[in-house]
Coordinates of C-alpha atoms in Angstrom, one line a residue:
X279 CA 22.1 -30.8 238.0
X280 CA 21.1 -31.6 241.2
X281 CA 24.1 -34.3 242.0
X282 CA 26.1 -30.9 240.9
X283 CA 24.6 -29.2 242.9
X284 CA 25.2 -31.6 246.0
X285 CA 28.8 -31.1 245.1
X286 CA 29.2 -27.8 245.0
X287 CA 27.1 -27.0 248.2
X288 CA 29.4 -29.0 249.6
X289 CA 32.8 -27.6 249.3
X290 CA 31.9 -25.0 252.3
X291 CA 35.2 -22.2 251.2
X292 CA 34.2 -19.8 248.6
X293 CA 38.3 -19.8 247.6
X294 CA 38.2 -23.4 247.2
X295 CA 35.0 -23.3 245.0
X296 CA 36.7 -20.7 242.8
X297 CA 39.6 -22.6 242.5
X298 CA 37.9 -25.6 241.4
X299 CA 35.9 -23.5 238.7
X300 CA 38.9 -22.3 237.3
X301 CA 40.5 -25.4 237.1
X302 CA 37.6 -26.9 235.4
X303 CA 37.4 -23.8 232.6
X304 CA 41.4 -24.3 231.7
X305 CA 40.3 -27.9 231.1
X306 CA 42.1 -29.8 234.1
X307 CA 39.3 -32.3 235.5
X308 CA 41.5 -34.5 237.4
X309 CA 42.9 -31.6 239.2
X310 CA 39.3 -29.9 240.0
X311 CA 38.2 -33.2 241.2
X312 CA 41.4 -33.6 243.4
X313 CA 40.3 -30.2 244.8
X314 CA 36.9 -31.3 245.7
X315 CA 37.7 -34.5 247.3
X316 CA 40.3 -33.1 249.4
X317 CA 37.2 -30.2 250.7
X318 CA 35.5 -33.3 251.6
X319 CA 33.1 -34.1 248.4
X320 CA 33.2 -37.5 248.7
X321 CA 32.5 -38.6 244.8
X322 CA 32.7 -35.5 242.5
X323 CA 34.0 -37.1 239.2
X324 CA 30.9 -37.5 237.5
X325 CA 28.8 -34.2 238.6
X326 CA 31.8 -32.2 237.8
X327 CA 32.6 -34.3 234.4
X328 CA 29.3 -33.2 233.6
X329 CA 29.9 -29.4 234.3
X330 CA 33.4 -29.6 232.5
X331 CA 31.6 -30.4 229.3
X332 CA 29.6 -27.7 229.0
X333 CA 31.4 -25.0 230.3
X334 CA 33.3 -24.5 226.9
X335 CA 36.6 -22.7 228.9
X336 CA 34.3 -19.9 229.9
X337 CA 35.3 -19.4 234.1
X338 CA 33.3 -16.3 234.2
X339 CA 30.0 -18.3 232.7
X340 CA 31.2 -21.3 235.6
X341 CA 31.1 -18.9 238.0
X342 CA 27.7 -17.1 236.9
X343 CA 26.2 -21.0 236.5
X344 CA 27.3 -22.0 240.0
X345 CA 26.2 -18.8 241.8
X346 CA 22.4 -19.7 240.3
X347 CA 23.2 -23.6 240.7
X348 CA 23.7 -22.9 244.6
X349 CA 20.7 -19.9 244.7
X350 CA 19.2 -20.1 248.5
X351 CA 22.6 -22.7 249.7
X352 CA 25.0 -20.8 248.3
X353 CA 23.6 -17.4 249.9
X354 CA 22.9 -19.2 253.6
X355 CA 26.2 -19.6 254.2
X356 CA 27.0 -15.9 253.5
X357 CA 23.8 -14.3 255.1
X358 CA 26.4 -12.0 257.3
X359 CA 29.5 -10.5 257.1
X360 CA 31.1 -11.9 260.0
X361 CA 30.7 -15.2 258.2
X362 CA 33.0 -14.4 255.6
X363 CA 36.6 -15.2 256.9
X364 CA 39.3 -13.0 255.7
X365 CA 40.7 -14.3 252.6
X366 CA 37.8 -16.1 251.5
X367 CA 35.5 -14.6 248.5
X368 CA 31.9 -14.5 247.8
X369 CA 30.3 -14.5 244.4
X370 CA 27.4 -11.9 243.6
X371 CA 25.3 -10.7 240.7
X372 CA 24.8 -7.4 242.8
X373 CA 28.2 -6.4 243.7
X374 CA 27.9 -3.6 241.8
X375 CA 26.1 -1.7 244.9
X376 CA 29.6 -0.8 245.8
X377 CA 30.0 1.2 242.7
X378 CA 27.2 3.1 244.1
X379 CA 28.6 3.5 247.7
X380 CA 30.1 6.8 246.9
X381 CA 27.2 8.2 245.2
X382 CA 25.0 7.1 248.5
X383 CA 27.2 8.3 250.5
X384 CA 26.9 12.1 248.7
X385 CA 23.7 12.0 250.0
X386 CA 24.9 10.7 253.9
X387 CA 23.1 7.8 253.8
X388 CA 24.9 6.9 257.2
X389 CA 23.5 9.9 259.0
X390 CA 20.1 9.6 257.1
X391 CA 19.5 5.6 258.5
X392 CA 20.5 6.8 261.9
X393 CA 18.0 9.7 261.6
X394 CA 15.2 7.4 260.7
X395 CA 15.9 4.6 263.2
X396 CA 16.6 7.3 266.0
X397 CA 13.3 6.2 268.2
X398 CA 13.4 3.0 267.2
X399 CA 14.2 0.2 269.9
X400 CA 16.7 -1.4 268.1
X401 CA 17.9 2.0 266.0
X402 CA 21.7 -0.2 264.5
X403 CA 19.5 -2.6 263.5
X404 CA 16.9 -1.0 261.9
X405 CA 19.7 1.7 260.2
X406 CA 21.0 -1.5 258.6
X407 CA 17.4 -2.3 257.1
X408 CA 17.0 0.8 255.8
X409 CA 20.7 0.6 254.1
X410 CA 19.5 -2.4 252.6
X411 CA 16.4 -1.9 251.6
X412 CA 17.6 1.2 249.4
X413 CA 20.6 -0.6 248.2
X414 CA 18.0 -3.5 246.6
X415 CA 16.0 -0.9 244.7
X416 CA 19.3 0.1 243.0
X417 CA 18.5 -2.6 241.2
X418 CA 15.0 -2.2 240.6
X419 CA 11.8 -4.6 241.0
X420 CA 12.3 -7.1 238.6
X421 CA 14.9 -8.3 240.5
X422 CA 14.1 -8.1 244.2
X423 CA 12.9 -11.5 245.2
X424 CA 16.6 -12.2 244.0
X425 CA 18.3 -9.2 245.3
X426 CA 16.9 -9.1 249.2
X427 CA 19.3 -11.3 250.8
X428 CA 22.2 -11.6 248.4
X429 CA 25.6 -11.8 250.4
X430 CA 27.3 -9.0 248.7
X431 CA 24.4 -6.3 249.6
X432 CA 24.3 -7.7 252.8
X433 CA 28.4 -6.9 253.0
X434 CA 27.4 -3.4 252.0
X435 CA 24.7 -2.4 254.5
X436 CA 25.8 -4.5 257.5
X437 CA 22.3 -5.8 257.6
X438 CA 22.3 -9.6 259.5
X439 CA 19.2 -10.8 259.9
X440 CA 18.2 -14.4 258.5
X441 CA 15.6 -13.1 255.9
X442 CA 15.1 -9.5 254.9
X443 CA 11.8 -10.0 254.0
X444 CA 11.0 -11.2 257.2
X445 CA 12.6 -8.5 258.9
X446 CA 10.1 -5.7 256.7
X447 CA 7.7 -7.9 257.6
X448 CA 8.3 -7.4 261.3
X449 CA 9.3 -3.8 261.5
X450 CA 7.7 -1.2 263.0
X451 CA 7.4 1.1 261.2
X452 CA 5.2 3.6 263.4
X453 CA 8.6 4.8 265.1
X454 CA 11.0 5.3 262.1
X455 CA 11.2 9.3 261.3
X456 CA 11.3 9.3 257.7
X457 CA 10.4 13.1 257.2
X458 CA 14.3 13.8 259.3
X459 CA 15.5 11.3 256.5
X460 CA 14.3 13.2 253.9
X461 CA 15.3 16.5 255.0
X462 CA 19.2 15.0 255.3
X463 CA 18.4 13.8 251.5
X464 CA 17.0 17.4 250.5
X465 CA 19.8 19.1 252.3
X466 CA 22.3 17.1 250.7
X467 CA 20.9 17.5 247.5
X468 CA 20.6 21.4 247.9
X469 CA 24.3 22.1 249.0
X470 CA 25.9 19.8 245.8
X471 CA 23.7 22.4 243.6
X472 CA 21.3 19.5 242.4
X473 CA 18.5 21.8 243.6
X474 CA 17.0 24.3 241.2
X475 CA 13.9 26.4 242.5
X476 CA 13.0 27.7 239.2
X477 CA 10.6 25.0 238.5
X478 CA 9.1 22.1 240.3
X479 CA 7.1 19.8 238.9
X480 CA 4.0 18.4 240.3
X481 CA 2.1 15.1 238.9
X482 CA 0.0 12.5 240.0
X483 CA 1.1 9.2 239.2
X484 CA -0.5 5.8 238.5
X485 CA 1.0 2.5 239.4
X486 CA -0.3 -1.0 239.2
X487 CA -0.4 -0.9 243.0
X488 CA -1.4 2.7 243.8
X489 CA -0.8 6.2 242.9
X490 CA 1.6 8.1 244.0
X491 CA 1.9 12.7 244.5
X492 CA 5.6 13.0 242.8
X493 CA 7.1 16.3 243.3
X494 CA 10.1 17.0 241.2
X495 CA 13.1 19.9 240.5
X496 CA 12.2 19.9 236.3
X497 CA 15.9 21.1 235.5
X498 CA 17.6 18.2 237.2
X499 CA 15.2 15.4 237.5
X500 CA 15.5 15.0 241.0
X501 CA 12.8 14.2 243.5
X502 CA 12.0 16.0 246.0
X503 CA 8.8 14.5 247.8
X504 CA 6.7 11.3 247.0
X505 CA 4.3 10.1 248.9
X506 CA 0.8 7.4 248.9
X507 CA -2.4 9.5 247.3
X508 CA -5.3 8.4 249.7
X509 CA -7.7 6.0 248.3
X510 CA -11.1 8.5 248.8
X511 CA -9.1 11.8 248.3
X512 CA -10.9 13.5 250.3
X513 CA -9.1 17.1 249.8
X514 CA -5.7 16.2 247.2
X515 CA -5.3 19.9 247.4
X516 CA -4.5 20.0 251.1
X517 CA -2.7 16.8 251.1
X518 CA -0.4 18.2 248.2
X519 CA -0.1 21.8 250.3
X520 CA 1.2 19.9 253.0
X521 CA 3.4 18.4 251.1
X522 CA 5.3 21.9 249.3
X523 CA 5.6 23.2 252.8
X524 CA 7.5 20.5 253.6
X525 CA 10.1 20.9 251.2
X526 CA 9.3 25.0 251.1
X527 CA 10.8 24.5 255.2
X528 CA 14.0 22.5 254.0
X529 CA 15.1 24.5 251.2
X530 CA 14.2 27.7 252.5
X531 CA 12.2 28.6 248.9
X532 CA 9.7 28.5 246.9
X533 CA 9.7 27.4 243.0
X534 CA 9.4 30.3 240.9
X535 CA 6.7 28.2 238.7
X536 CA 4.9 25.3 240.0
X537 CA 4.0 23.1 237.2
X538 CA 1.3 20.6 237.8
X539 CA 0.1 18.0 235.8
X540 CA -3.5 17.6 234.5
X541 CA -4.7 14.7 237.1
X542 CA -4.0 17.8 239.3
X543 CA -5.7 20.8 237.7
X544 CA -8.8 20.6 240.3
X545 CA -5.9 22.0 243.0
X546 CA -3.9 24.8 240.7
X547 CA -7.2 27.3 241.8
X548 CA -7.4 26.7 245.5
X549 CA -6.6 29.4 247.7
X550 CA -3.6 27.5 249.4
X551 CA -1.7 27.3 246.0
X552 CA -2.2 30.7 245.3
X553 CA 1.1 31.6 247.3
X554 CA 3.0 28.5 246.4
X555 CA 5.0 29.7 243.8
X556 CA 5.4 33.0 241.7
X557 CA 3.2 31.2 239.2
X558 CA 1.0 28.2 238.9
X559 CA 0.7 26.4 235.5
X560 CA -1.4 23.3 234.7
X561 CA 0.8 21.4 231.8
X562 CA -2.0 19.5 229.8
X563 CA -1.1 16.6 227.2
X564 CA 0.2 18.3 223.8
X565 CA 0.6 22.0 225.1
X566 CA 3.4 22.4 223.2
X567 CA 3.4 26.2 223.7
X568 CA 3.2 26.1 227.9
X569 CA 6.7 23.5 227.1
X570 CA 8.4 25.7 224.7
X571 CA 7.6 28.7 227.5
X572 CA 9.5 26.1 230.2
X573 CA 11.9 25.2 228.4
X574 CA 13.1 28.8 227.4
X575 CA 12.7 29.0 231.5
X576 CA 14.6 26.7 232.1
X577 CA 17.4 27.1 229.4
X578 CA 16.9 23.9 227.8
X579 CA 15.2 22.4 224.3
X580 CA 11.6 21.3 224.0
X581 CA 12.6 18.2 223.1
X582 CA 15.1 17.5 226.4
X583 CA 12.0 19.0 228.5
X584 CA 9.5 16.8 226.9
X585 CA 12.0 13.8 227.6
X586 CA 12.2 14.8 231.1
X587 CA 8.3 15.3 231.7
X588 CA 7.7 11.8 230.1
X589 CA 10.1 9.8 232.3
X590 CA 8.3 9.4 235.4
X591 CA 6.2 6.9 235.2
X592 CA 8.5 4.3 234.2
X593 CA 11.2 5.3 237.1
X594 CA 8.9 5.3 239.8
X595 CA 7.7 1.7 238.3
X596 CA 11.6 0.7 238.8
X597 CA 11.6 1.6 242.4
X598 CA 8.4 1.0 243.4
X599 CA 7.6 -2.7 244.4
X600 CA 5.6 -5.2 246.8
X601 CA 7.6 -8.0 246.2
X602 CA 9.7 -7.9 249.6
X603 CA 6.8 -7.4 252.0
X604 CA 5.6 -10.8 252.6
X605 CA 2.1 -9.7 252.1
X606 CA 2.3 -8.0 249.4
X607 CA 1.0 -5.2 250.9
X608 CA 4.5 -2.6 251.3
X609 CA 4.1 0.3 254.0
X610 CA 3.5 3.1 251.4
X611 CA 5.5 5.7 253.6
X612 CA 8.8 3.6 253.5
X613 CA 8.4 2.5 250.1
X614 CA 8.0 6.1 248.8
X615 CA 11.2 7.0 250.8
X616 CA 13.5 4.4 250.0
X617 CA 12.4 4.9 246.2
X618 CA 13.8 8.9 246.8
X619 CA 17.1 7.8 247.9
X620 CA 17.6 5.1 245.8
X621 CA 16.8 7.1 242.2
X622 CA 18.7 10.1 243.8
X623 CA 22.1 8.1 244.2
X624 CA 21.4 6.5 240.6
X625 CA 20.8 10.2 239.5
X626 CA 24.5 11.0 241.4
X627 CA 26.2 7.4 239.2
X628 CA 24.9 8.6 236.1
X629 CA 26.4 12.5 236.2
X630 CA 29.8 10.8 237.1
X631 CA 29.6 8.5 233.3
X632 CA 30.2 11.3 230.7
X633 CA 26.9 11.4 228.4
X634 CA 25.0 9.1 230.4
X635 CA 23.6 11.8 232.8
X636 CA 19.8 11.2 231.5
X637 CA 20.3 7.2 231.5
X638 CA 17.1 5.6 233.1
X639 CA 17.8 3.4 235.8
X640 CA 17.0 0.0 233.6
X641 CA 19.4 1.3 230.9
X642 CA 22.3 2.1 233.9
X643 CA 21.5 -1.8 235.4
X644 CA 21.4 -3.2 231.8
X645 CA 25.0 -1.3 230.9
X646 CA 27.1 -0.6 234.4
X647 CA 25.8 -2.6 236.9
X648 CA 24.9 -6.1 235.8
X649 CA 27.2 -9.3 235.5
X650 CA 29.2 -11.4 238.6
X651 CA 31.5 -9.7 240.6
X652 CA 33.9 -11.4 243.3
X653 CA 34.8 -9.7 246.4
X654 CA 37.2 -11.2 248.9
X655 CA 37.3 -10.4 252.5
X656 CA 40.4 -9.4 254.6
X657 CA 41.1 -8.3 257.7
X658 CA 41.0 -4.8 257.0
X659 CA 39.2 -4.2 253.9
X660 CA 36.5 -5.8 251.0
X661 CA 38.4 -6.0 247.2
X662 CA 35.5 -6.1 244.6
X663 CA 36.6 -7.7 241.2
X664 CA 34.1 -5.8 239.6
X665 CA 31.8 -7.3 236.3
X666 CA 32.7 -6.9 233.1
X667 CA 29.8 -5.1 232.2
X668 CA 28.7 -4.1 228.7
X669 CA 30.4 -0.6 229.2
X670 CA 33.0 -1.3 231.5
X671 CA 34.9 0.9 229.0
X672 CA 33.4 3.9 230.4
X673 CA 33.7 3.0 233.7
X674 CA 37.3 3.2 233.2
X675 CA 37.6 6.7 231.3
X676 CA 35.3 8.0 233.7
X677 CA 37.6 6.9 236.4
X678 CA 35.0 4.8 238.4
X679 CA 36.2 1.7 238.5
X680 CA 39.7 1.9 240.5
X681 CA 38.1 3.9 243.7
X682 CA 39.0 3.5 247.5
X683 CA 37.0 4.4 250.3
X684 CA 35.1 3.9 253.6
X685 CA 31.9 2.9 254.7
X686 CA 31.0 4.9 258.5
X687 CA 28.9 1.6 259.3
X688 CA 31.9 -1.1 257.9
X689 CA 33.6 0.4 261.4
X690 CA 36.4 1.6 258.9
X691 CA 37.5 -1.1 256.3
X692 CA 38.4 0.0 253.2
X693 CA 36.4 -0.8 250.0
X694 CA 39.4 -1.1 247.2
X695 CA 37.2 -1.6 244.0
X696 CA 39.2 -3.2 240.9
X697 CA 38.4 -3.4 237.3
X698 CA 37.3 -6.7 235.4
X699 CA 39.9 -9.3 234.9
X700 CA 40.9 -9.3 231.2

């Protein structure tokens, strides 16, 4: 493994490694090696011999093997986009981001990075660090360490810095203006109708690594505010006050009824809740008859309610991780906001799969998002071979997977996505 790995780290054009996977899959050794002597490997017969034999014809497992063969090499030489010449490809197990693009873009992610990095020193730079760091919770915590500086997400958010964790690690983050990111988000939200003020739900949530104020539109699912609970708590209901007028100034309304959890009851009598919403309710475990009242509120079953109520725990879990800060210690303020974008554009890729709407975002990763895609650089534009991912079949009724479009930070080149090679 490791001689193979010498050889394939060696053949320095992505088209050229391709090529020479290819070859070995349709069962052609002597050509592959030709392939990789005359890219300047100087004795490739035996690693690749080795390789041939257990790739069983599979070009798509070769390519999946190599890509985590090469790991840290195989990404170093790709850390930027201006390294990629045109006509060369990269591989990635994350170049499904730009099957999100369009649904980040719904929410002006361009406009919202700007806004945050406007009094920064360096504001392009850090807009591209924001970019990224909500394209890698796409795909959750389980897979950040691997995510952070893979080439493809790195082609998506323009982001060229050696180490992304290194860069969080560095930022300041005293200067980025995350409240003028959210509003864009909320606004955004709010005019594509994803905002219903009938009911907000408020809740308290507990994570190995802190707990987190979640404020969320109950009809949709959508989150609206979440931010760090202070260690001591010294007055929750204040902190969570200021938090409702927050989004009570964006959207220009209140929630009809403001339903709070249990871990929140102390607040739903204080004097500045009183006027928060048209009514106050504390939803305690098993109150089946405060659910059936919400759900007849709301227009929707019990049971689809109950789903709802129960999912938050385990989303927030998704998003919420340490593993990029090098001291495992992640600015809570940044975290929480990045998490917001990053389930509301997931939120967005779900509505667009028919029946998938209230998919969590492991199950759309699992399903839509996982496997190796290729994407070659030209001089105007990015192709992206997608995966073929366990439903790619509804990708393609839904329409999703033959879509053209621009990125405002990509200075203009198109982004041509194409369906899995049969």
């Amino acid at each position: 493994l490791l001689e193979l790995r010498a050889v394939l780290s060696a053949i320095q054009s992505p088209s050229v490694l391709d090529a020479v996977l290819k070859t070995l899959a349709g069962g052609d050794l002597a050509s592959a090696i030709g392939l990789a002597r005359n890219a300047g490997v100087a004795d490739p017969a035996a690693p690749l011999g080795f390789f041939a034999e257990r790739l069983g014809g599979d070009a798509h497992w070769a390519a999946q093997a190599a890509a985590v063969i090469l790991s840290g090499s195989f990404q170093e030489r790709f850390l930027t986009a201006a390294k990629v010449a045109p006509g060369e490809s990269v591989l990635s197990s994350f170049g499904s981001i730009f099957l999100l693009a369009p649904s980040l873009q719904e929410l002006n992610l361009a406009e919202m990075a700007q806004a945050v990095a406007h009094h920064c020193e360096a504001p392009e730079m850090v807009s591209a660090m924001f970019r990224h760091l909500v394209a890698v919770k796409c795909f959750g915590q389980a897979r950040a360490s691997e995510s952070a500086d893979d080439p493809a997400l790195r082609l998506f958010s323009g982001f060229e810095g050696r180490s992304f964790r290194e860069a969080l690690a560095n930022l300041g983050t005293s200067t980025l203006s995350l409240e003028a990111g959210r509003e864009i988000m909320l606004r955004s939200l709010a005019d594509r109708g994803r905002i219903d003020d009938r009911c907000f739900f408020a809740e308290i949530v507990a994570l190995p690594d802190g707990t987190v104020l979640l404020l969320r539109d109950l009809l949709h699912n959508e989150w609206l505010g979440a931010c760090t609970v202070p260690t001591d708590r010294p007055d929750l209901g204040a902190f969570f006050r200021e938090n409702l007028n927050k989004l009570a100034r964006v959207l220009g309304a209140e929630p009809k009824i403001l339903l709070l959890n249990s871990a929140l009851a102390e607040s739903a009598g204080d004097w500045y809740l009183r006027d928060a919403a048209c009514r106050v309710a504390i939803l305690r475990p098993n109150d089946d008859q405060l659910a059936g009242e919400i759900a007849a509120e709301l227009g929707v079953t019990r049971e689809r309610l109950v789903s709802t109520l129960a999912t938050s725990e385990q989303e927030l879990s998704y998003f919420s991780f340490s593993e990029l800060w090098q001291d495992g210690n992640p600015d809570r303020d940044l975290d929480c906001a990045s998490s917001l974008v990053a389930h509301a554009a997931l939120k967005h890729f779900a509505r667009r799969l028919m029946g998938f709407g209230a998919s969590s975002p492991e199950y759309l990763y699992q399903n839509f998002l996982s496997g190796l895609t290729t994407i070659r650089s030209t001089d105007d534009r990015l192709e992206v071979r997608l995966a073929a991912s366990p439903l790619s079949l509804v990708l393609r009724i839904s329409g999703i997977q033959d879509q053209r479009y621009t990125l405002p930070w990509l200075e203009g080149r198109e982004i041509c996505l194409l369906p899995p090679q049969e």
